[in-house]
Coordinates of C-alpha atoms in Angstrom, one line a residue:
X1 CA 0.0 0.0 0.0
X2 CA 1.6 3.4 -1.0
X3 CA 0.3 6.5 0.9
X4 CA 0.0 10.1 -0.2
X5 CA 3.9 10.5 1.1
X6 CA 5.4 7.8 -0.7
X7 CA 3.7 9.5 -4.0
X8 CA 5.2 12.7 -3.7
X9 CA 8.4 10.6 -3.5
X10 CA 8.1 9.2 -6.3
X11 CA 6.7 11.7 -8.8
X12 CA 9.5 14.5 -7.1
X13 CA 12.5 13.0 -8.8
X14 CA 11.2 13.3 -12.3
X15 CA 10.3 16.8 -11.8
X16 CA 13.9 17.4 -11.1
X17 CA 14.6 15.9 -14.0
X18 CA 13.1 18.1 -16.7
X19 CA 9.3 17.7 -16.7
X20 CA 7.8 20.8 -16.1
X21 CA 4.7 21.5 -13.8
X22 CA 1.6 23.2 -14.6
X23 CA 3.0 26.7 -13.6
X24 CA 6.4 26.5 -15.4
X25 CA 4.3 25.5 -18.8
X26 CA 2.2 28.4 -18.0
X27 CA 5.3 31.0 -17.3
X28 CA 7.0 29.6 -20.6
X29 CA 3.8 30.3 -22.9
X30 CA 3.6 33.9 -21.1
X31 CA 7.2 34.7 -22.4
X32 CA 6.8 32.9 -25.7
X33 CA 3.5 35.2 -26.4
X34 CA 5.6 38.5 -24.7
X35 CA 8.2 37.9 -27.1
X36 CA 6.0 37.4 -30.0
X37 CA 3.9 40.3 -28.8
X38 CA 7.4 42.3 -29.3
X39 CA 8.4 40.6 -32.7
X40 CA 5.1 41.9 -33.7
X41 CA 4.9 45.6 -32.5
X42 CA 8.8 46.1 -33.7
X43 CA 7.3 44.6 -37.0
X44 CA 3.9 47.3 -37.0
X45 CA 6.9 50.4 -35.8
X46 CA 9.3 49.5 -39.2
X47 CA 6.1 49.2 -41.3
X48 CA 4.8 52.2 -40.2
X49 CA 8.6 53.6 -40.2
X50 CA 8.1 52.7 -44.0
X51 CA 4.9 54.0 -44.7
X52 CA 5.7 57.5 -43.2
X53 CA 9.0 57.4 -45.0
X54 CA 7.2 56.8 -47.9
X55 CA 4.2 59.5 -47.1
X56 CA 6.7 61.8 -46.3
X57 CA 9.1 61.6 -49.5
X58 CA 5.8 61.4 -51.6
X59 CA 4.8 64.8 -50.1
X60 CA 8.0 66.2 -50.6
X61 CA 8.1 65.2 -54.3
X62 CA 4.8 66.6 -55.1
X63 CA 5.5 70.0 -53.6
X64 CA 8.9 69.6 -54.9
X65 CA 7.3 68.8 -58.6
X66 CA 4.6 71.8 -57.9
X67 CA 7.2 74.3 -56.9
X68 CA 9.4 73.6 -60.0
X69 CA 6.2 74.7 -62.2
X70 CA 5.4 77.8 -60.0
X71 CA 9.1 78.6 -60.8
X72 CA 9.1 78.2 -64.3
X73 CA 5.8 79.9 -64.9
X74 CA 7.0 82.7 -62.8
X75 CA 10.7 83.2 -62.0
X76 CA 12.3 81.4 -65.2
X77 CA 13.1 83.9 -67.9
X78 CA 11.4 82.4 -71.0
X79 CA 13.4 82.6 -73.9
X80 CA 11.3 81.9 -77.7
X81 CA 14.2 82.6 -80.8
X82 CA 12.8 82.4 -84.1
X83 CA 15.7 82.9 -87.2
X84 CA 14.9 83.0 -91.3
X85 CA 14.5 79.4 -91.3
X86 CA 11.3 79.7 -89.2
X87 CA 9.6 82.8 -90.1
X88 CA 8.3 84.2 -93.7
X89 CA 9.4 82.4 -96.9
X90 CA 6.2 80.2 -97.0
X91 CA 7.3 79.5 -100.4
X92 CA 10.4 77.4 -99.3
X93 CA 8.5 74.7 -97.3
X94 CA 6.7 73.3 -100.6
X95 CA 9.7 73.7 -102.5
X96 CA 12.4 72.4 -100.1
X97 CA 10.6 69.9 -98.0
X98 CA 11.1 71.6 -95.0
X99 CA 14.7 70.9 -94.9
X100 CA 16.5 74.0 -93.3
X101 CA 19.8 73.9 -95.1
X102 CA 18.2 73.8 -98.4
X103 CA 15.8 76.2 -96.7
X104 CA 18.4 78.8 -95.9
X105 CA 20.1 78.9 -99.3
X106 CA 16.6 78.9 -101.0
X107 CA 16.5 82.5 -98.9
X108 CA 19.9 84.1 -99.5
X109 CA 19.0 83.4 -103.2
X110 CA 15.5 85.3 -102.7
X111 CA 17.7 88.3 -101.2
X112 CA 20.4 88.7 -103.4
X113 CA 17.9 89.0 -106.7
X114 CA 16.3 91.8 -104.6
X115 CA 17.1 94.9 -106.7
X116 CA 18.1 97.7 -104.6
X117 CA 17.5 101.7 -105.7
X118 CA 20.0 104.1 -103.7
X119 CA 19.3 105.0 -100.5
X120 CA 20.6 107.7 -98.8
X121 CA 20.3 106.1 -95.0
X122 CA 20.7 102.3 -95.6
X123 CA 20.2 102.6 -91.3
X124 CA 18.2 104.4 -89.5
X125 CA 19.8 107.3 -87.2
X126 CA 19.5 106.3 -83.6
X127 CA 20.6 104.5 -80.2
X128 CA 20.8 100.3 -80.9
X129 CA 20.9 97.9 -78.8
X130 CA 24.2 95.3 -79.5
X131 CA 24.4 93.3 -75.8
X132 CA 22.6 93.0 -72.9
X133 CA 24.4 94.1 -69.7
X134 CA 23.5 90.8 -68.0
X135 CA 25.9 89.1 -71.0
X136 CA 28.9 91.2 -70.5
X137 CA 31.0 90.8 -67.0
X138 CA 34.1 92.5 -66.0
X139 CA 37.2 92.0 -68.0
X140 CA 35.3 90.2 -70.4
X141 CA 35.4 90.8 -74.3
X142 CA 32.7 89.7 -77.1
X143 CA 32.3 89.8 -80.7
X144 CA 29.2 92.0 -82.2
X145 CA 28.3 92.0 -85.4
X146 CA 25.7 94.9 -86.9
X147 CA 25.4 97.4 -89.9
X148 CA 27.5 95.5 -91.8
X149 CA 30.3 95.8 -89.7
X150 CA 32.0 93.7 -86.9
X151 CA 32.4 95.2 -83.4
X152 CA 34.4 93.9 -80.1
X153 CA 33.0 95.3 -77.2
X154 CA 34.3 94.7 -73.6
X155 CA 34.2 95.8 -70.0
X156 CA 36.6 97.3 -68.2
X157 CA 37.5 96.3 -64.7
X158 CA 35.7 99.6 -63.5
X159 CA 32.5 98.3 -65.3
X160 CA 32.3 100.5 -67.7
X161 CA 31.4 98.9 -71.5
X162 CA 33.4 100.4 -74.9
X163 CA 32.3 99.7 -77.5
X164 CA 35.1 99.5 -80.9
X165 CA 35.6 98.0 -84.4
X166 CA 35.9 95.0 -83.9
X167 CA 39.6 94.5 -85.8
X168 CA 43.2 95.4 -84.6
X169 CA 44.5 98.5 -86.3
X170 CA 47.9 96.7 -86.8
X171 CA 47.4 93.4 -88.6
X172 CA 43.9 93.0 -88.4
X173 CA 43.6 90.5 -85.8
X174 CA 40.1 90.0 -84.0
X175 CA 39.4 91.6 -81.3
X176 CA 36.5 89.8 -80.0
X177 CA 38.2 86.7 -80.2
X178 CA 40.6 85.9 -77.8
X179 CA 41.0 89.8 -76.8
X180 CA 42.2 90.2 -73.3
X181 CA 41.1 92.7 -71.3
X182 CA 43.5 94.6 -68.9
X183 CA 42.3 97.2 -66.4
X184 CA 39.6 99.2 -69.1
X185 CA 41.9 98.4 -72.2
X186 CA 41.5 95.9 -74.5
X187 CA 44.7 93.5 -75.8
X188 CA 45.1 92.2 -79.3
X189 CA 45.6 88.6 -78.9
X190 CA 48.2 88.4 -81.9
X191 CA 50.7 91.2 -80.9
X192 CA 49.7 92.3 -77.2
X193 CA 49.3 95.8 -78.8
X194 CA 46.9 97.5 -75.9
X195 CA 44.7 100.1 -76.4
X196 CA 42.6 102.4 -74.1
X197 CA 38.9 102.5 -73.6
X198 CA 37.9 105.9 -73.3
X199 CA 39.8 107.1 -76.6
X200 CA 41.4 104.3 -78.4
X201 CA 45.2 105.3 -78.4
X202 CA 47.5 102.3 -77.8
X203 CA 49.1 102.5 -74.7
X204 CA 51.3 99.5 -75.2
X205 CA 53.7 97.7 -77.4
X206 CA 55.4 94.4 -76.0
X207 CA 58.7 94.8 -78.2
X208 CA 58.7 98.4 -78.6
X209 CA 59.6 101.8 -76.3
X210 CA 56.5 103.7 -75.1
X211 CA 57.9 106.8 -76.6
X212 CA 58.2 105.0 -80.2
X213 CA 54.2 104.2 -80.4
X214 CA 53.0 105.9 -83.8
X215 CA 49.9 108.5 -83.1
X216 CA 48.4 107.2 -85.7
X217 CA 48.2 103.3 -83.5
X218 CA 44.4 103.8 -82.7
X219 CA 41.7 102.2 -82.1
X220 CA 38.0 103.2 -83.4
X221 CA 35.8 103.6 -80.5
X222 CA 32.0 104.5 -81.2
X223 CA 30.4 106.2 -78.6
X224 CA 28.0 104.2 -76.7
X225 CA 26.1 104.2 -73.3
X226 CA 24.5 101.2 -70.9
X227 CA 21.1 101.9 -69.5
X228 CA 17.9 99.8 -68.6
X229 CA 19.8 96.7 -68.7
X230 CA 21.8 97.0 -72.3
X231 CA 24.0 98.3 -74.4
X232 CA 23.3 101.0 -76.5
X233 CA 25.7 102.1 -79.7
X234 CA 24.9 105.3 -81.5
X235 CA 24.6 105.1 -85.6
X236 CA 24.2 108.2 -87.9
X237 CA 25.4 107.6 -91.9
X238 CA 26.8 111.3 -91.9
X239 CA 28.9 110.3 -88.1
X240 CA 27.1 113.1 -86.3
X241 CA 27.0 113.1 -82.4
X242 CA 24.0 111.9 -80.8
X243 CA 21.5 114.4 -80.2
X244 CA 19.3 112.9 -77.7
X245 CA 19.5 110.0 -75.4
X246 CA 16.7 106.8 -74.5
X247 CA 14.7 107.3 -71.3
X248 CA 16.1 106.1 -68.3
X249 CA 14.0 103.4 -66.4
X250 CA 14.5 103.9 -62.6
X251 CA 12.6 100.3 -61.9
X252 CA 15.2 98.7 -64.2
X253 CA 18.8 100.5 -63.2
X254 CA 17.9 100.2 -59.4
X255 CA 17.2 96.2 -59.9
X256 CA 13.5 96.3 -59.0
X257 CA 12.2 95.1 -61.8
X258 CA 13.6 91.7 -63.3
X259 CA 14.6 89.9 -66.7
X260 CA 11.7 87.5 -67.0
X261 CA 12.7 86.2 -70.6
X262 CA 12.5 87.6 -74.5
X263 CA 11.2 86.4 -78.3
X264 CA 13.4 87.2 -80.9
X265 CA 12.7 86.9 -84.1
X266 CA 15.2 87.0 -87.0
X267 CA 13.2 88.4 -90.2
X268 CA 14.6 90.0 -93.5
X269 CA 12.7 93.6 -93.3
X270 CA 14.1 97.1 -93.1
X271 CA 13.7 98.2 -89.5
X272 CA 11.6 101.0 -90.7
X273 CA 8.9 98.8 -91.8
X274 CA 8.8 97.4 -88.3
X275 CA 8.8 101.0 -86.6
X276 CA 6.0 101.9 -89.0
X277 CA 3.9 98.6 -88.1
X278 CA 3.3 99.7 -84.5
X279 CA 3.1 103.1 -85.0
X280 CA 0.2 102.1 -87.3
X281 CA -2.6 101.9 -84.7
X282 CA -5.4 101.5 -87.4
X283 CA -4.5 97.6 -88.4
X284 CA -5.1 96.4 -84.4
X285 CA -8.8 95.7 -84.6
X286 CA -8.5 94.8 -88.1
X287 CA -5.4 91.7 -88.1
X288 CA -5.8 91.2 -83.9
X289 CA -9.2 91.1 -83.4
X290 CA -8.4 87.4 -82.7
X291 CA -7.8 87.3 -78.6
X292 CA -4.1 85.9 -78.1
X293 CA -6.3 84.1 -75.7
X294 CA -7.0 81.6 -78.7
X295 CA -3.7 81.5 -80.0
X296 CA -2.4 82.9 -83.2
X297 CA -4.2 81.6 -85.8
X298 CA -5.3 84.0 -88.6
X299 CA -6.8 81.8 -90.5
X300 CA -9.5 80.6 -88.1
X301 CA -12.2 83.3 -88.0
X302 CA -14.5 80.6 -85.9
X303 CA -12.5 81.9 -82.6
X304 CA -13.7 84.7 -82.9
X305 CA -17.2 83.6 -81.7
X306 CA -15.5 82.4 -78.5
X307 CA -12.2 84.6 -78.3
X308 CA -12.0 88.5 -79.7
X309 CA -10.4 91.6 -78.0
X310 CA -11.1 95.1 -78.8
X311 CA -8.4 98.2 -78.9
X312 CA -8.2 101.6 -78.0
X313 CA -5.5 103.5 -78.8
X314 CA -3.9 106.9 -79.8
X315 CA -0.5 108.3 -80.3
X316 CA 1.0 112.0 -78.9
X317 CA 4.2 114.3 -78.5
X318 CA 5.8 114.6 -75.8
X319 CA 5.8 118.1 -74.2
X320 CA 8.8 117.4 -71.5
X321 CA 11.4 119.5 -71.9
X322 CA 14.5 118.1 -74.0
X323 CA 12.1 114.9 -74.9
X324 CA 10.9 116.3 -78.3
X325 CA 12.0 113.3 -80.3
X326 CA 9.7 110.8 -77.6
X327 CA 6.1 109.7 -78.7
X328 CA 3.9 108.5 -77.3
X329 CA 0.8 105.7 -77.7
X330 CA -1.4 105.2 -75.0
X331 CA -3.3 102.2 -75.5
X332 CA -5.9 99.3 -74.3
X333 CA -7.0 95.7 -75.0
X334 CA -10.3 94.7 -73.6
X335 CA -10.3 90.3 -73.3
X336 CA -13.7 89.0 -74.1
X337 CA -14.9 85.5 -74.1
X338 CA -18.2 84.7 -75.6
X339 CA -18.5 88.8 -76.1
X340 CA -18.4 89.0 -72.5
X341 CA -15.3 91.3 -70.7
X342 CA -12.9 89.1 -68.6
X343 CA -9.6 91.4 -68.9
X344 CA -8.9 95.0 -69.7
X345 CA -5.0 95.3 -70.1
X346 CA -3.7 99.4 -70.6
X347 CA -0.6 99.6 -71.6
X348 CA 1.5 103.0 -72.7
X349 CA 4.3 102.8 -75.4
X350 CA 7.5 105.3 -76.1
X351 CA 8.9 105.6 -79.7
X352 CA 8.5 103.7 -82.6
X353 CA 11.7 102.2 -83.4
X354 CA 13.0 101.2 -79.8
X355 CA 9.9 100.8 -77.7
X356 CA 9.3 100.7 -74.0
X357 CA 6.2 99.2 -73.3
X358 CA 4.7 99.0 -69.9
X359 CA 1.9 96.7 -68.8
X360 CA -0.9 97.5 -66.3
X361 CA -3.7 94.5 -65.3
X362 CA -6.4 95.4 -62.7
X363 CA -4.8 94.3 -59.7
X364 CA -1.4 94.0 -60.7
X365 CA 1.3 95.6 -62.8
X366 CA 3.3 93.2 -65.1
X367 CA 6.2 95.4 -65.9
X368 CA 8.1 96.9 -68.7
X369 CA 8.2 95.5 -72.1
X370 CA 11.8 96.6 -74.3
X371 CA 11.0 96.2 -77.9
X372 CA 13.5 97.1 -80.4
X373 CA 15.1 96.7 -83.9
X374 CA 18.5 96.1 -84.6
X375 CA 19.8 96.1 -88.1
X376 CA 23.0 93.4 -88.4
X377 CA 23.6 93.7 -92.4
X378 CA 21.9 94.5 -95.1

């Protein structure tokens, strides 16, 4: 007979031995589901980790994508260049094929059969425009090439710009092209021969005494100014001195008002014609009556149902003192869509053959527009 001691005996030595009681099976499953409890939430904090990386980089990149197109639709200076190739000569597509080489001579042949009579002023007297400031740094030289003629112009180390021909006096070496500048003189890259900016005489030789330097070593310099953010050169076929200057635009020289891009447009015309087109106020309703709104498409007369724009606008003297030789054209375009008014845009204009143009809208002003002609050959 075995009694309730004798049991205990005899069950205690296996428990020593690696079977587990009820409460040691029940501590091991507690730390078993504790540890996969912590498997679990370290799993959920790397996935969320993951997501919120994700979230966060996503957001990023959209603003990142939607900041870029605030910038270019408002900070980038857009740029639109149109040459020969692109503009007129409708004729040349059908019989070229579009191809621009073939394109291009097909035009120089149209302007050399052009029959020229004689002309007393193959340019028009006036202030041009050859650089923009913003192109030109200090002690830097560049090639120009208008009228005809080739130029160099350069800026001095004081930051003044000259403006010369553009070929050594000595050999003929370019100016433009290689041309070192030192202090406000320019250096011909063949011979070192230096010459001054503010009249032209050479102030150096390499090989030669300063004393032996010929009067006659001189450089052409034309006269020239910088204002409103270029570089003006003064042309007049009979080489008379300038007799008025442009108008100064504060907003421009004092940096308030920013380059916000340009379209140029390369076209074989006199730049008379072109002064003549916008002083003729009397074509605007007539050829624009199609809102840029739609596009420019002259051809398709059904816009004007949806998109038309009427003008306003009338030309006078100045009266200012000294400003004789300024015009002026006061002018307006009033948007409509579906004969309804959505924009009136004013906008005032000074001269004919270099323009300054500035833009008013309701609740904002846009800025100045510089529109110009610069003859480079005939």
């Amino acid at each position: 007979m075995v009694n309730n001691t004798d049991l205990v005996s005899i069950i205690d030595p296996f428990v020593g031995e690696g079977v587990q009681t009820n409460s040691d099976f029940l501590k091991n499953m507690e730390n078993l589901q504790f540890e996969t409890s912590l498997r679990l939430g370290h799993f959920l904090q790397v996935f969320l980790e993951v997501i919120n990386f994700l979230v966060y980089w996503r957001t990023v990149g959209f603003v990142g994508i939607v900041g870029f197109l605030i910038y270019l639709l408002f900070w980038r200076p857009y740029n639109r260049y149109r040459d020969l190739t692109e503009l007129g000569y409708d004729e040349a597509n059908t019989r070229q094929g579009g191809n621009n080489v073939a394109r291009m001579n097909f035009i120089n042949d149209m302007r050399k059969a052009r029959k020229v009579g004689v002309a007393t002023a193959l340019y028009p007297n006036g202030w041009f425009v050859v650089m923009e400031s913003r192109l030109l740094k200090k002690t830097e030289a560049k090639e120009a090439n208008y009228f005809g003629k080739t130029f160099v112009v350069w800026r001095g180390s004081s930051g003044q710009a000259y403006i010369a021909d553009g070929y050594c006096p000595h050999i003929g070496a370019h100016l433009g092209v290689m041309g070192l500048v030192k202090g406000d003189c320019i250096e011909c890259p063949f011979h070192g021969w230096t010459f001054e900016g503010t009249g032209g005489t050479c102030v150096k030789i390499p090989y030669a005494d300063p004393s032996s330097i010929p009067k006659s070593a001189k450089l052409k310099l034309h006269t020239s100014l910088e204002m409103n953010g270029f570089i003006f050169i003064w042309y007049h076929d009979k080489g008379l001195q300038p007799t008025w200057t442009p108008r100064r635009i504060p907003e421009v020289d004092n940096g308030r008002w920013k380059y916000r891009g340009r379209s140029e447009f390369r076209v074989s015309v006199h730049a008379q014609e072109i002064a003549e087109n916008i002083a003729d106020t009397g074509h605007f309703a007539k050829l624009h009556e199609t809102s840029y709104l739609a596009g420019i498409n002259f051809n398709n007369r059904m816009l004007d149902n949806i998109f038309d724009q009427e003008w306003k606008a009338g030309w006078y003297v100045s009266k200012e003192a000294d400003r004789g030789h300024e015009s002026f054209m006061e002018a307006a375009i009033i948007h409509k869509v579906f004969k309804r008014t959505i924009l009136n845009t004013e906008f005032g204009t000074i001269g004919g053959s270099r323009d300054y143009d500035i833009f008013e809208r309701p609740f904002w002003q846009v800025g100045l527009l510089f529109d110009g002609h610069t003859r480079r050959s005939l």
